PDB file of C-alpha atoms in Angstrom:
ATOM      1  CA  MET A   1       0.000   0.000   0.000  1.00  0.00           C
ATOM      2  CA  GLY A   2       1.341   3.430  -0.889  1.00  0.00           C
ATOM      3  CA  ASN A   3       0.656   6.984   0.057  1.00  0.00           C
ATOM      4  CA  ILE A   4      -2.742   8.527  -0.616  1.00  0.00           C
ATOM      5  CA  TYR A   5      -2.971  12.016  -2.135  1.00  0.00           C
ATOM      6  CA  ASP A   6      -6.300  13.876  -2.136  1.00  0.00           C
ATOM      7  CA  TYR A   7      -6.555  17.205  -3.936  1.00  0.00           C
ATOM      8  CA  TYR A   8      -9.306  19.658  -3.136  1.00  0.00           C
ATOM      9  CA  ALA A   9     -10.202  23.334  -3.057  1.00  0.00           C
ATOM     10  CA  ALA A  10     -11.036  25.618  -0.146  1.00  0.00           C
ATOM     11  CA  THR A  11     -11.496  29.347   0.290  1.00  0.00           C
ATOM     12  CA  ASP A  12      -8.403  29.672   2.492  1.00  0.00           C
ATOM     13  CA  ASP A  13      -5.969  27.776   4.700  1.00  0.00           C
ATOM     14  CA  THR A  14      -8.319  27.863   7.702  1.00  0.00           C
ATOM     15  CA  GLN A  15     -11.139  26.222   5.776  1.00  0.00           C
ATOM     16  CA  ALA A  16      -8.730  23.745   4.182  1.00  0.00           C
ATOM     17  CA  LEU A  17      -7.506  22.690   7.633  1.00  0.00           C
ATOM     18  CA  ALA A  18     -11.057  22.349   8.941  1.00  0.00           C
ATOM     19  CA  LEU A  19     -11.986  20.130   5.987  1.00  0.00           C
ATOM     20  CA  PHE A  20      -8.805  18.101   6.342  1.00  0.00           C
ATOM     21  CA  GLU A  21      -8.994  17.547  10.081  1.00  0.00           C
ATOM     22  CA  GLY A  22     -12.580  16.284   9.925  1.00  0.00           C
ATOM     23  CA  ASP A  23     -12.913  12.560   9.331  1.00  0.00           C
ATOM     24  CA  ALA A  24     -15.304  12.906   6.393  1.00  0.00           C
ATOM     25  CA  LEU A  25     -13.595  15.743   4.524  1.00  0.00           C
ATOM     26  CA  ASP A  26     -17.001  17.307   3.825  1.00  0.00           C
ATOM     27  CA  ASP A  27     -16.059  19.315   0.751  1.00  0.00           C
ATOM     28  CA  PRO A  28     -18.586  22.079   0.006  1.00  0.00           C
ATOM     29  CA  PHE A  29     -17.240  22.438  -3.542  1.00  0.00           C
ATOM     30  CA  GLY A  30     -17.750  18.827  -4.625  1.00  0.00           C
ATOM     31  CA  THR A  31     -14.113  18.376  -5.583  1.00  0.00           C
ATOM     32  CA  ILE A  32     -12.838  15.984  -2.943  1.00  0.00           C
ATOM     33  CA  GLY A  33     -11.517  12.621  -3.970  1.00  0.00           C
ATOM     34  CA  LEU A  34      -9.224  13.597  -6.815  1.00  0.00           C
ATOM     35  CA  LYS A  35      -6.509  11.051  -6.256  1.00  0.00           C
ATOM     36  CA  GLY A  36      -3.100  11.559  -7.702  1.00  0.00           C
ATOM     37  CA  ALA A  37       0.608  11.793  -7.469  1.00  0.00           C
ATOM     38  CA  ASP A  38       2.950  13.233  -4.869  1.00  0.00           C
ATOM     39  CA  PRO A  39       2.850  17.038  -5.248  1.00  0.00           C
ATOM     40  CA  PHE A  40       6.490  17.402  -4.169  1.00  0.00           C
ATOM     41  CA  MET A  41       7.698  15.125  -6.948  1.00  0.00           C
ATOM     42  CA  LEU A  42       5.343  16.195  -9.743  1.00  0.00           C
ATOM     43  CA  LEU A  43       3.956  19.677  -9.461  1.00  0.00           C
ATOM     44  CA  GLY A  44       7.146  21.740  -9.384  1.00  0.00           C
ATOM     45  CA  THR A  45       8.126  20.389 -12.793  1.00  0.00           C
ATOM     46  CA  VAL A  46       4.578  20.784 -14.095  1.00  0.00           C
ATOM     47  CA  GLU A  47       4.283  24.385 -12.900  1.00  0.00           C
ATOM     48  CA  ALA A  48       7.701  25.246 -14.321  1.00  0.00           C
ATOM     49  CA  HIS A  49       6.736  23.770 -17.690  1.00  0.00           C
ATOM     50  CA  LEU A  50       3.335  25.496 -17.812  1.00  0.00           C
ATOM     51  CA  THR A  51       4.543  28.918 -16.635  1.00  0.00           C
ATOM     52  CA  GLY A  52       8.045  29.071 -18.106  1.00  0.00           C
ATOM     53  CA  VAL A  53       9.480  29.801 -14.662  1.00  0.00           C
ATOM     54  CA  ALA A  54      12.514  27.849 -13.432  1.00  0.00           C
ATOM     55  CA  ALA A  55      11.697  24.940 -11.112  1.00  0.00           C
ATOM     56  CA  GLU A  56      13.888  26.485  -8.412  1.00  0.00           C
ATOM     57  CA  GLN A  57      11.780  29.657  -8.525  1.00  0.00           C
ATOM     58  CA  VAL A  58       8.563  27.635  -8.363  1.00  0.00           C
ATOM     59  CA  GLU A  59       9.833  25.770  -5.305  1.00  0.00           C
ATOM     60  CA  ALA A  60      10.842  29.054  -3.654  1.00  0.00           C
ATOM     61  CA  ASP A  61       7.196  30.200  -3.576  1.00  0.00           C
ATOM     62  CA  PRO A  62       6.135  30.117   0.101  1.00  0.00           C
ATOM     63  CA  ARG A  63       2.930  28.266  -0.853  1.00  0.00           C
ATOM     64  CA  PHE A  64       4.709  25.510  -2.795  1.00  0.00           C
ATOM     65  CA  CYS A  65       3.854  22.377  -0.807  1.00  0.00           C
ATOM     66  CA  ALA A  66       3.851  24.368   2.435  1.00  0.00           C
ATOM     67  CA  LEU A  67       2.892  22.174   5.382  1.00  0.00           C
ATOM     68  CA  LEU A  68      -0.226  23.604   7.023  1.00  0.00           C
ATOM     69  CA  ASN A  69      -0.900  21.218   9.884  1.00  0.00           C
ATOM     70  CA  ASP A  70       1.010  19.901  12.869  1.00  0.00           C
ATOM     71  CA  ALA A  71       1.460  16.438  11.443  1.00  0.00           C
ATOM     72  CA  GLU A  72       3.082  13.549  13.180  1.00  0.00           C
ATOM     73  CA  GLU A  73       6.082  11.936  11.500  1.00  0.00           C
ATOM     74  CA  GLU A  74       3.780   9.447   9.774  1.00  0.00           C
ATOM     75  CA  GLY A  75       1.142  12.018   8.805  1.00  0.00           C
ATOM     76  CA  PRO A  76      -1.374  12.873   7.746  1.00  0.00           C
ATOM     77  CA  TRP A  77      -0.085  16.049   6.112  1.00  0.00           C
ATOM     78  CA  LEU A  78      -1.867  18.950   4.466  1.00  0.00           C
ATOM     79  CA  VAL A  79       0.061  21.095   2.013  1.00  0.00           C
ATOM     80  CA  SER A  80      -0.862  24.130  -0.020  1.00  0.00           C
ATOM     81  CA  LEU A  81      -0.360  24.446  -3.745  1.00  0.00           C
ATOM     82  CA  THR A  82       0.612  27.713  -5.388  1.00  0.00           C
ATOM     83  CA  ASP A  83      -1.914  30.070  -6.898  1.00  0.00           C
ATOM     84  CA  SER A  84       0.265  30.271 -10.021  1.00  0.00           C
ATOM     85  CA  LEU A  85      -0.054  26.490 -10.444  1.00  0.00           C
ATOM     86  CA  ARG A  86      -3.821  26.733  -9.979  1.00  0.00           C
ATOM     87  CA  ASP A  87      -4.021  29.458 -12.614  1.00  0.00           C
ATOM     88  CA  ALA A  88      -1.697  27.691 -15.056  1.00  0.00           C
ATOM     89  CA  LEU A  89      -3.623  24.424 -14.761  1.00  0.00           C
ATOM     90  CA  ALA A  90      -6.933  26.236 -15.161  1.00  0.00           C
ATOM     91  CA  ALA A  91      -5.744  27.856 -18.402  1.00  0.00           C
ATOM     92  CA  ALA A  92      -3.852  24.904 -19.869  1.00  0.00           C
ATOM     93  CA  THR A  93      -5.026  23.055 -22.944  1.00  0.00           C
ATOM     94  CA  PRO A  94      -4.864  19.256 -23.121  1.00  0.00           C
ATOM     95  CA  LYS A  95      -1.838  19.625 -25.413  1.00  0.00           C
ATOM     96  CA  HIS A  96      -0.015  21.766 -22.825  1.00  0.00           C
ATOM     97  CA  LEU A  97      -0.884  19.306 -20.074  1.00  0.00           C
ATOM     98  CA  LEU A  98       0.489  16.413 -22.107  1.00  0.00           C
ATOM     99  CA  GLY A  99       3.670  18.444 -22.650  1.00  0.00           C
ATOM    100  CA  ALA A 100       3.976  19.071 -18.918  1.00  0.00           C
ATOM    101  CA  ALA A 101       3.348  15.389 -18.154  1.00  0.00           C
ATOM    102  CA  THR A 102       5.954  14.371 -20.720  1.00  0.00           C
ATOM    103  CA  ALA A 103       8.458  16.826 -19.242  1.00  0.00           C
ATOM    104  CA  TRP A 104       7.903  15.265 -15.831  1.00  0.00           C
ATOM    105  CA  THR A 105       8.421  11.729 -17.139  1.00  0.00           C
ATOM    106  CA  ARG A 106      11.879  12.833 -18.255  1.00  0.00           C
ATOM    107  CA  THR A 107      12.912  13.738 -14.703  1.00  0.00           C
ATOM    108  CA  GLU A 108      14.525  11.430 -12.179  1.00  0.00           C
ATOM    109  CA  ASP A 109      11.281  11.412 -10.143  1.00  0.00           C
ATOM    110  CA  ASP A 110       9.070   9.923 -12.863  1.00  0.00           C
ATOM    111  CA  GLY A 111       9.079   6.324 -11.654  1.00  0.00           C
ATOM    112  CA  GLY A 112       8.462   5.082 -15.205  1.00  0.00           C
ATOM    113  CA  ALA A 113       5.128   6.857 -15.444  1.00  0.00           C
ATOM    114  CA  ASP A 114       3.080   6.913 -18.623  1.00  0.00           C
ATOM    115  CA  PRO A 115       2.802  10.520 -19.941  1.00  0.00           C
ATOM    116  CA  ALA A 116      -0.804   9.940 -21.073  1.00  0.00           C
ATOM    117  CA  LEU A 117      -1.793   8.725 -17.606  1.00  0.00           C
ATOM    118  CA  MET A 118      -0.110  11.717 -15.973  1.00  0.00           C
ATOM    119  CA  ALA A 119      -1.759  14.055 -18.496  1.00  0.00           C
ATOM    120  CA  ASP A 120      -5.140  12.581 -17.524  1.00  0.00           C
ATOM    121  CA  PHE A 121      -4.398  13.312 -13.870  1.00  0.00           C
ATOM    122  CA  LEU A 122      -3.334  16.872 -14.777  1.00  0.00           C
ATOM    123  CA  GLN A 123      -6.530  17.328 -16.820  1.00  0.00           C
ATOM    124  CA  ARG A 124      -8.597  16.381 -13.766  1.00  0.00           C
ATOM    125  CA  LEU A 125      -6.471  18.628 -11.561  1.00  0.00           C
ATOM    126  CA  GLY A 126      -7.036  21.384 -14.148  1.00  0.00           C
ATOM    127  CA  GLU A 127     -10.795  20.923 -13.788  1.00  0.00           C
ATOM    128  CA  LEU A 128     -10.414  21.325 -10.040  1.00  0.00           C
ATOM    129  CA  ALA A 129      -8.279  24.435 -10.620  1.00  0.00           C
ATOM    130  CA  ARG A 130     -10.886  25.960 -12.955  1.00  0.00           C
ATOM    131  CA  ASP A 131     -13.560  25.316 -10.349  1.00  0.00           C
ATOM    132  CA  ALA A 132     -11.356  26.826  -7.632  1.00  0.00           C
ATOM    133  CA  ALA A 133     -10.259  29.991  -9.470  1.00  0.00           C
ATOM    134  CA  PRO A 134     -10.378  32.799  -8.617  1.00  0.00           C
ATOM    135  CA  GLY A 135     -11.844  32.688  -5.106  1.00  0.00           C
ATOM    136  CA  ARG A 136     -10.429  29.433  -3.762  1.00  0.00           C
ATOM    137  CA  ARG A 137      -7.057  27.779  -3.381  1.00  0.00           C
ATOM    138  CA  VAL A 138      -5.979  24.207  -4.027  1.00  0.00           C
ATOM    139  CA  TYR A 139      -4.559  21.802  -1.447  1.00  0.00           C
ATOM    140  CA  CYS A 140      -3.274  18.268  -1.157  1.00  0.00           C
ATOM    141  CA  GLY A 141      -3.953  16.037   1.803  1.00  0.00           C
ATOM    142  CA  MET A 142      -1.485  13.178   2.132  1.00  0.00           C
ATOM    143  CA  SER A 143      -1.554  10.070   4.266  1.00  0.00           C
ATOM    144  CA  LEU A 144       0.105   6.674   4.454  1.00  0.00           C
TER     145      LEU A 144
END
C-alpha cells in the first residue's frame, strides 16, 4: 500500500484545515476525492513547464507544498499548492498538459510513469483548478 494524495479546493488555509482535520472531509465544492501523485515530486516540474518559470523559482514560492498542519512523522499532512499552479492548470489546454506530463516523465522522479496517464491526472487537476479559481485555493492532503 502506498501513500494517498487527495486534492481539493477551499477558500483559504483555515477552511482547508477544517476540511482536512474532519474525518469525512465534507467538501462544500464537490471536488474531494481527486486522487493523484505526490505534489512534491510532480507539481514543481509541471508548474515550471506550464509557466516558463525555473523549477527552483517555483519551489521558492512560500505556498509551494507548504505544510499547514502539525502532522506527526507518519502524517497525515496537508500542504498548499501555489496560486500560479492553480491558474496555469486552469488555463492549460490538453496539449499543454500532455507536454507538462511528458516533461515530468523525463525527470529522475518519474518512476516510469506513462505521460498519457499523468496528463489525464493533470486534466482532472485542471478541472479542479478551474472550479477553484479565482476565489479558492488548491490543497493536497497526504496520508500513508
